[in-house]
Coordinates of C-alpha atoms in Angstrom, one line a residue:
X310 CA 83.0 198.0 -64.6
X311 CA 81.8 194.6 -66.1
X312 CA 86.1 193.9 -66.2
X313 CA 87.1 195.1 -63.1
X314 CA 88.1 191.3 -61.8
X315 CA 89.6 190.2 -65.6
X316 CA 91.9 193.6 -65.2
X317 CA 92.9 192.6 -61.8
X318 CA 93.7 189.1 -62.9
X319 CA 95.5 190.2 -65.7
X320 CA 98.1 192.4 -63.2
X321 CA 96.7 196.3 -63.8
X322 CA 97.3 196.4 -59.9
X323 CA 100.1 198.3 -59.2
X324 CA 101.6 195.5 -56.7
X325 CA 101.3 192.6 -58.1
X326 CA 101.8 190.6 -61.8
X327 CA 98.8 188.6 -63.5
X328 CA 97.5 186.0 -61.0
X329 CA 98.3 188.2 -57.9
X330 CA 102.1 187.6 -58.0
X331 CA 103.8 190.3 -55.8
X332 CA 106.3 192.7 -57.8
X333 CA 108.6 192.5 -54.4
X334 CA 109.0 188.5 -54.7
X335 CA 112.7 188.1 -56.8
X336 CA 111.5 184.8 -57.9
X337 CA 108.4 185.8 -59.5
X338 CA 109.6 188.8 -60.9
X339 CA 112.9 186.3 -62.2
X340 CA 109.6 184.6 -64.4
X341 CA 108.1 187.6 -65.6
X342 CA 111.3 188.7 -66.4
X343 CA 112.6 185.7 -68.9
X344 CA 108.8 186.0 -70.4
X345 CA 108.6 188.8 -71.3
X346 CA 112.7 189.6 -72.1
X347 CA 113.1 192.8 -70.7
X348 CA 113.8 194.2 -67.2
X349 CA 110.9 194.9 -64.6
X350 CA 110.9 197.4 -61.4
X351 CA 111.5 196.0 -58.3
X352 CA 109.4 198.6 -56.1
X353 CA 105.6 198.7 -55.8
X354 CA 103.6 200.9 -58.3
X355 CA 101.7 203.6 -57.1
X356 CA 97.4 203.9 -56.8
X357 CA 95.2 205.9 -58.3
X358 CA 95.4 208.6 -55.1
X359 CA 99.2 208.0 -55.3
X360 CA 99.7 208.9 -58.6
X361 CA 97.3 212.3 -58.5
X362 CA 99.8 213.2 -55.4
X363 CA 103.2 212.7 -57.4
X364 CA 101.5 214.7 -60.1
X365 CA 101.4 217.9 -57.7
X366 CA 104.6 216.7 -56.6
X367 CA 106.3 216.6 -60.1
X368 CA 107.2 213.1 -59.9
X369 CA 105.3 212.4 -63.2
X370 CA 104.5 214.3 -66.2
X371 CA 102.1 212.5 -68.3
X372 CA 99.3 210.0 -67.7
X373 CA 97.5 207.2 -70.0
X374 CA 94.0 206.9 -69.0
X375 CA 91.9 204.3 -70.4
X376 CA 88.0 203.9 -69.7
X377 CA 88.4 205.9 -66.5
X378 CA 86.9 209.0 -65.2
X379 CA 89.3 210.1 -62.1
X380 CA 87.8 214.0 -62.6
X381 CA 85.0 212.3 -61.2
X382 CA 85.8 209.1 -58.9
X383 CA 88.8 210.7 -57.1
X384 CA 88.3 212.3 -53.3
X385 CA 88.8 215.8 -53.4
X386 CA 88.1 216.5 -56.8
X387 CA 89.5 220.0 -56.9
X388 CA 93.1 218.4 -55.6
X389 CA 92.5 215.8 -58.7
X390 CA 91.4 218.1 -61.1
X391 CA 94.5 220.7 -60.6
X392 CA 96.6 217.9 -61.1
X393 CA 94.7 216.7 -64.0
X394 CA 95.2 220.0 -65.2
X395 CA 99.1 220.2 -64.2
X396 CA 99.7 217.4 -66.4
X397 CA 102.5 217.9 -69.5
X398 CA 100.2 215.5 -71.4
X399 CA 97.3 213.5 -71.2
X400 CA 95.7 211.0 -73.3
X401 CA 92.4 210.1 -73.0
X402 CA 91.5 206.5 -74.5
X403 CA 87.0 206.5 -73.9
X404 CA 83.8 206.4 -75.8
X405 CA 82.7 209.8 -75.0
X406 CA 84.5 213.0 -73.6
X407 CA 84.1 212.5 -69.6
X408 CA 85.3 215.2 -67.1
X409 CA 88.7 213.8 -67.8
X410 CA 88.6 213.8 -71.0
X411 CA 87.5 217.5 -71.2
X412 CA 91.8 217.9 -69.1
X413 CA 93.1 215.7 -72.2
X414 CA 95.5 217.2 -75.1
X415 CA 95.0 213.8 -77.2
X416 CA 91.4 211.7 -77.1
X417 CA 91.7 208.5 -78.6
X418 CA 88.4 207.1 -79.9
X419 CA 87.8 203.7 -78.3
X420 CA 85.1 200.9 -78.6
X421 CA 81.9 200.4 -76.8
X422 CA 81.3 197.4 -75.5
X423 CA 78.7 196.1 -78.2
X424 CA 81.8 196.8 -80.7
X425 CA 84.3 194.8 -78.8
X426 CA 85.9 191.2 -79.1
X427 CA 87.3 190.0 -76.3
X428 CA 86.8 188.5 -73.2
X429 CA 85.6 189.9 -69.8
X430 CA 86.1 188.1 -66.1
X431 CA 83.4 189.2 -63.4
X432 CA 83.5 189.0 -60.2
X433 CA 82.3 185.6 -60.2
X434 CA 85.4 184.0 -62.1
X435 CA 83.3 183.9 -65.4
X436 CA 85.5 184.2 -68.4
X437 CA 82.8 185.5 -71.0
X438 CA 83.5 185.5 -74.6
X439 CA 82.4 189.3 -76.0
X440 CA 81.6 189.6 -79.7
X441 CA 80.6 192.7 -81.8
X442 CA 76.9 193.2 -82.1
X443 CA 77.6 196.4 -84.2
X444 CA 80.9 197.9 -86.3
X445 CA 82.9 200.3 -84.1
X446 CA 81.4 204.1 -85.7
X447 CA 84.0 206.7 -87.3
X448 CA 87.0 206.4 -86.4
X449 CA 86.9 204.7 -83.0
X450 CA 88.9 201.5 -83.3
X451 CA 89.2 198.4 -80.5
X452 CA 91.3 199.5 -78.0
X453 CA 93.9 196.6 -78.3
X454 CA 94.5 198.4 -81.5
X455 CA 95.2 201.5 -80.4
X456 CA 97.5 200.5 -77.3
X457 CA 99.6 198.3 -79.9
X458 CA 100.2 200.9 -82.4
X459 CA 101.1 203.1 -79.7
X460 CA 103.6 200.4 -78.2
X461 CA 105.2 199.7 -81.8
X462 CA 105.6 203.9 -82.5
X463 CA 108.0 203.9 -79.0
X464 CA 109.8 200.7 -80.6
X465 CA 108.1 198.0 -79.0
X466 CA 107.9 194.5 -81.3
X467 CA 103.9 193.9 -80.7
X468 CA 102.5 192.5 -83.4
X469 CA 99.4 190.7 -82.0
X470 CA 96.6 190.4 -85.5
X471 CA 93.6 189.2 -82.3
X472 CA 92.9 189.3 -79.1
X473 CA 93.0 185.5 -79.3
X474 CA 97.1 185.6 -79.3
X475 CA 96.6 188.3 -76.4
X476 CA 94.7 185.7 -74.5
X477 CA 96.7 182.8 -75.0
X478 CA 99.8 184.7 -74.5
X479 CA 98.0 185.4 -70.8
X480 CA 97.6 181.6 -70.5
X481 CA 101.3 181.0 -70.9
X482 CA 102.3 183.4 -67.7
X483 CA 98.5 182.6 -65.7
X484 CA 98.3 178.9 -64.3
X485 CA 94.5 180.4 -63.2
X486 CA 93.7 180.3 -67.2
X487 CA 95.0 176.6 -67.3
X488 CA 92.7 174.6 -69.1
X489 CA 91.3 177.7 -70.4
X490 CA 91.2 178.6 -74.4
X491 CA 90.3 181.1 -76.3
X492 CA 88.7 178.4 -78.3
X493 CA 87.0 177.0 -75.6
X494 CA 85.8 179.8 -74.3
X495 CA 84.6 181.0 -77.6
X496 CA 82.9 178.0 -78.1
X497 CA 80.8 177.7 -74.5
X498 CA 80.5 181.5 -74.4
X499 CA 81.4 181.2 -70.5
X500 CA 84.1 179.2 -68.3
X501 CA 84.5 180.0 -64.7
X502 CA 88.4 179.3 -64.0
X503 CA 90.4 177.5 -62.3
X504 CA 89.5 174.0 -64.3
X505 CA 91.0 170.9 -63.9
X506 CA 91.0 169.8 -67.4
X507 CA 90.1 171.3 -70.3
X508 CA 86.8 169.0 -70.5
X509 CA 85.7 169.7 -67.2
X510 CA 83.5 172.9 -65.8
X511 CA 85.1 175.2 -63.9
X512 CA 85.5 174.9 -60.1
X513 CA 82.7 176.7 -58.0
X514 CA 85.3 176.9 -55.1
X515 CA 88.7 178.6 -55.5
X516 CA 91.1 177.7 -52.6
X517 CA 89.4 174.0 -52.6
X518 CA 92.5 172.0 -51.7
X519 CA 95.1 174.6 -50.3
X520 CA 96.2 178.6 -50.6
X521 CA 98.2 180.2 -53.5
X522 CA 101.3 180.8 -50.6
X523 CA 104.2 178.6 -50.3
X524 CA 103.2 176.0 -47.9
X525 CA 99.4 176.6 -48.7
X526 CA 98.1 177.5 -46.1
X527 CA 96.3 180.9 -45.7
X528 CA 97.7 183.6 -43.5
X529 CA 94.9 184.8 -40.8
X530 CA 95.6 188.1 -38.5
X531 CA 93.5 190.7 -36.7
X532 CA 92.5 193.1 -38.1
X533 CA 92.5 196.1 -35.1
X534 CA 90.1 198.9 -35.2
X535 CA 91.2 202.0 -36.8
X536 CA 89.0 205.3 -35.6
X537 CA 88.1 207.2 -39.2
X538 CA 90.7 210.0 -39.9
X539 CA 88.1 212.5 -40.0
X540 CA 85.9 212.7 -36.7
X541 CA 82.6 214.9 -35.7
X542 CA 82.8 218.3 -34.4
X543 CA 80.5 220.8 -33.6
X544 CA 81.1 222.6 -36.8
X545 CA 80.7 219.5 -39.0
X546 CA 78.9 217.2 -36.9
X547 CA 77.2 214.8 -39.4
X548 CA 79.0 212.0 -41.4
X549 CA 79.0 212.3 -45.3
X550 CA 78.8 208.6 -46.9
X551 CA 78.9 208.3 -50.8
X552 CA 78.5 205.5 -53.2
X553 CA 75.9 204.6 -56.0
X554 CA 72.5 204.5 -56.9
X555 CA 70.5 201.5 -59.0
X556 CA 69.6 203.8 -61.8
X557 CA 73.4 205.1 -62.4
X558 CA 76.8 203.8 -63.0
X559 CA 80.0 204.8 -61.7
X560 CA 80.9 208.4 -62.4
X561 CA 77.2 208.3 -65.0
X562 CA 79.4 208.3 -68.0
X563 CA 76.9 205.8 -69.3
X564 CA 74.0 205.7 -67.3
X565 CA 73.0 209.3 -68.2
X566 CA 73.4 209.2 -71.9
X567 CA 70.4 206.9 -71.4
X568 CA 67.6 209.2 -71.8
X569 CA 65.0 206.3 -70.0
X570 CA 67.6 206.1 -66.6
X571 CA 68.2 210.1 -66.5
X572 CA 64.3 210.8 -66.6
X573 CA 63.9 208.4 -63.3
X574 CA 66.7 210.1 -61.3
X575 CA 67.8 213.6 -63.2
X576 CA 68.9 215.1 -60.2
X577 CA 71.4 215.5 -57.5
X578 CA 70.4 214.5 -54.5
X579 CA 71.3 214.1 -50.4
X580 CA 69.4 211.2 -48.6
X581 CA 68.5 212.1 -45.0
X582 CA 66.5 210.1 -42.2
X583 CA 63.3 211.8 -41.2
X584 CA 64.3 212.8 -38.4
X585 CA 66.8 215.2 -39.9
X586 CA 64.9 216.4 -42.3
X587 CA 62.3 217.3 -39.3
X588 CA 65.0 219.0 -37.1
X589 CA 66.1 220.9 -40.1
X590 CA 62.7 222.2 -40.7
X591 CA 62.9 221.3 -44.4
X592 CA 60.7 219.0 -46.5
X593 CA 61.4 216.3 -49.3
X594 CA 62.1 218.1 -52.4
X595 CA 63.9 221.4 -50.9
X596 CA 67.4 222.4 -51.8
X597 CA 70.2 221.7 -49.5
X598 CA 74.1 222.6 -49.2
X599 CA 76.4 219.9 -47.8
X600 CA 79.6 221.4 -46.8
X601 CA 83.2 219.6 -45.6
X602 CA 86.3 220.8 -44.9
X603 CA 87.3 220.9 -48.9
X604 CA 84.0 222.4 -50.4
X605 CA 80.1 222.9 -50.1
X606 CA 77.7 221.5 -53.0
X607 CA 74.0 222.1 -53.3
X608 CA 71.1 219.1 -53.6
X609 CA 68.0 218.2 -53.7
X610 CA 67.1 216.8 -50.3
X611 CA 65.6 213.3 -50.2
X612 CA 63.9 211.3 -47.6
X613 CA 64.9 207.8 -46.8
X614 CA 64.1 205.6 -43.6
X615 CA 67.8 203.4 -44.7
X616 CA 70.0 206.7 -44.1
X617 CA 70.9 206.3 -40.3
X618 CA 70.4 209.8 -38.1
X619 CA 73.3 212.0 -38.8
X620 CA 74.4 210.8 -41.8
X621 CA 73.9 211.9 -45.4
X622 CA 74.3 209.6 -48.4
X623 CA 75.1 211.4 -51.6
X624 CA 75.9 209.5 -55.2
X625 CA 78.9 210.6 -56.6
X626 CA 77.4 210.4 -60.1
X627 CA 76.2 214.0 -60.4
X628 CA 78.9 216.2 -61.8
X629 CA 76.2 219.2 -61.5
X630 CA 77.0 218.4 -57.4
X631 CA 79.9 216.4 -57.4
X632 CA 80.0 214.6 -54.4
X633 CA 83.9 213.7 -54.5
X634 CA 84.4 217.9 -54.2
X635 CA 83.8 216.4 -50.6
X636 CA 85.2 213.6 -49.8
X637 CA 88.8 213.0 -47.8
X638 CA 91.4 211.7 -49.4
X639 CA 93.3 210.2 -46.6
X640 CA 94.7 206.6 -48.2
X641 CA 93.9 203.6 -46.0
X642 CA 97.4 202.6 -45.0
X643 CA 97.2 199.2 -46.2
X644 CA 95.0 198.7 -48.8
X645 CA 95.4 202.7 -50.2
X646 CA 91.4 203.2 -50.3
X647 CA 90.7 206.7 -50.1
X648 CA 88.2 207.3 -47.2
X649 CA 85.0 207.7 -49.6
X650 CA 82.5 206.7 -46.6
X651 CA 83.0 208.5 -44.2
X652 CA 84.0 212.4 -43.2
X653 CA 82.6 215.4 -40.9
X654 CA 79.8 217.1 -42.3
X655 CA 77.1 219.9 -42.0
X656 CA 73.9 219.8 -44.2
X657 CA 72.1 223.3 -44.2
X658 CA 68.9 224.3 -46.3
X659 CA 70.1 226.3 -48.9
X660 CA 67.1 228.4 -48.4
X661 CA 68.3 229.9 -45.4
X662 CA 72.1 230.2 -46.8
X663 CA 70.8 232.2 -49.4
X664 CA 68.7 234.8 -47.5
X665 CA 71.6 235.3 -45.5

């Protein structure tokens, strides 16, 4: 999570190279090509959602997962799961055995992030510098380690001794690194890129002078109103919204190994307005089942003035009530986001469910 920008910049987006360089283009991919001295795909990869689909599909028969908890974060978990499950092989490259790890025939015992060198981007264009505050325990190794031993066991010539070489190897293909050591970095700790020289702080503003396009200039459109692909009925007629809470991470493959954040939210729960609750004849505290087209989980009902009426907000952290068992995983067409915040819905007290 604290790389999420430095991996995009660095081309794990399955459209584009390092610095946002379409795959489609014949001139960039001519570049890339001569760099690196081997040939590259022509055609678009496929995202996360994609790839669980050609799994069921039998398009692909294993799957490299790396710090990444899809059991969890995917819509419809019990579509990911099964293909999770219908997988020839998996390997699972993580600190601790997530719900995807549990699917995995081979585990590979990464580093933690106080055992790492390296450095991370964030969102704010900050190359930090990463050092080891501890030695990596067992036999969990950095994971630049274990990706090149892997590379050199299928033949491939990578014979990096540092991440240092990765990163100025990065520089070479990635004019936003220009100006941009590892030295440098290592000795101010932080540089924000791009820079204009290499004794000059990093730009605040990233398009200053012109657009990355070819006469640069940006390309505006509009953007046209597109109804949700799930609407209200009368036998789901609430919305179900999902995202996080401040005490946990992401799928909580962290956040509750801390013993301090579990003890201030341990539970699962569904955030209502007031006024629902009221209607429902429930109180703060009671369990509830919320229940979509693809499943029904049970909570702990919460009260909370910022949920609108009609609407229940559920954190997809809790695999004890996973709320991706709910969501839809209709893909935006163009940017391929499943539709996490919103689908049809009907929140019941479980009481009542059970006496029935």
């Amino acid at each position: 999570q604290n790389n999420v920008q430095g991996a995009s910049d660095a081309g794990l987006i399955p459209m584009v190279y390092p610095d946002y360089r379409s795959v489609e283009d014949p001139e960039v991919r001519a570049q890339y090509e001569e760099f690196w001295g081997t040939q590259l795909d022509p055609k678009r990869g496929l995202t996360v959602v994609e790839i669980v689909n050609a799994i069921i599909d039998g398009q692909i028969k294993a799957m490299y997962v790396q710090g990444e908890n899809p059991a969890m974060s995917d819509p419809d978990q019990h579509h990911a799961r099964e293909a999770l499950a219908t997988l020839e092989h998996l390997v699972v490259q993580d600190i601790f055995l997530t719900e995807t790890a549990w699917h995995a025939d081979v585990v590979l015992p990464a580093s933690a992030h106080g055992e790492t060198v390296g450095t991370y981007t964030n969102t704010n264009r900050q190359i930090q510098m990463g050092r080891p505050a501890v030695p990596t325990p067992g036999e969990a190794r950095q994971d630049w380690e274990l990706i090149q031993e892997i590379a050199q066991r299928i033949g491939l010539d990578w014979t990096y001794s540092h991440p240092s070489e990765v990163f100025t190897e990065m520089g070479q293909i990635m004019p936003s690194l220009a100006n941009i050591s590892w030295e440098r970095v290592d000795r101010e700790d932080c540089v924000t890129y791009p820079s204009d020289a290499p004794d000059k702080p990093g730009n605040e503003v990233l398009f200053g002078e012109k657009f990355p396009t070819k006469d640069g200039r940006a390309r505006i459109v509009p953007a046209g109103l597109v109804p949700p692909d799930e609407l209200l009925d009368e036998a789901y007629p609430m919305v179900l919204t999902t995202g996080r809470m401040l005490e946990h991470c992401h799928t909580c493959a962290l956040t509750r190994r801390s013993r301090v954040l579990d003890s201030i939210e341990p539970e699962a729960v569904a955030c209502l307005n007031p006024r629902d609750i009221e209607r429902m004849g429930i109180e703060a505290g009671d369990q509830v089942q919320v229940a979509t087209r693809r499943g029904a989980i049970t909570l702990i009902a919460r009260r909370d003035r910022d949920v609108p009426e009609g609407m229940v907000f559920i954190p997809f952290c809790f695999n004890e009530a996973a709320a991706n068992l709910l969501t839809n995983p209709q893909l935006d067409p163009v940017g391929k986001i499943p539709e996490f915040k919103f689908c049809a819905a009907k929140v019941e007290p479980a009481q009542a469910l059970a006496a029935e």
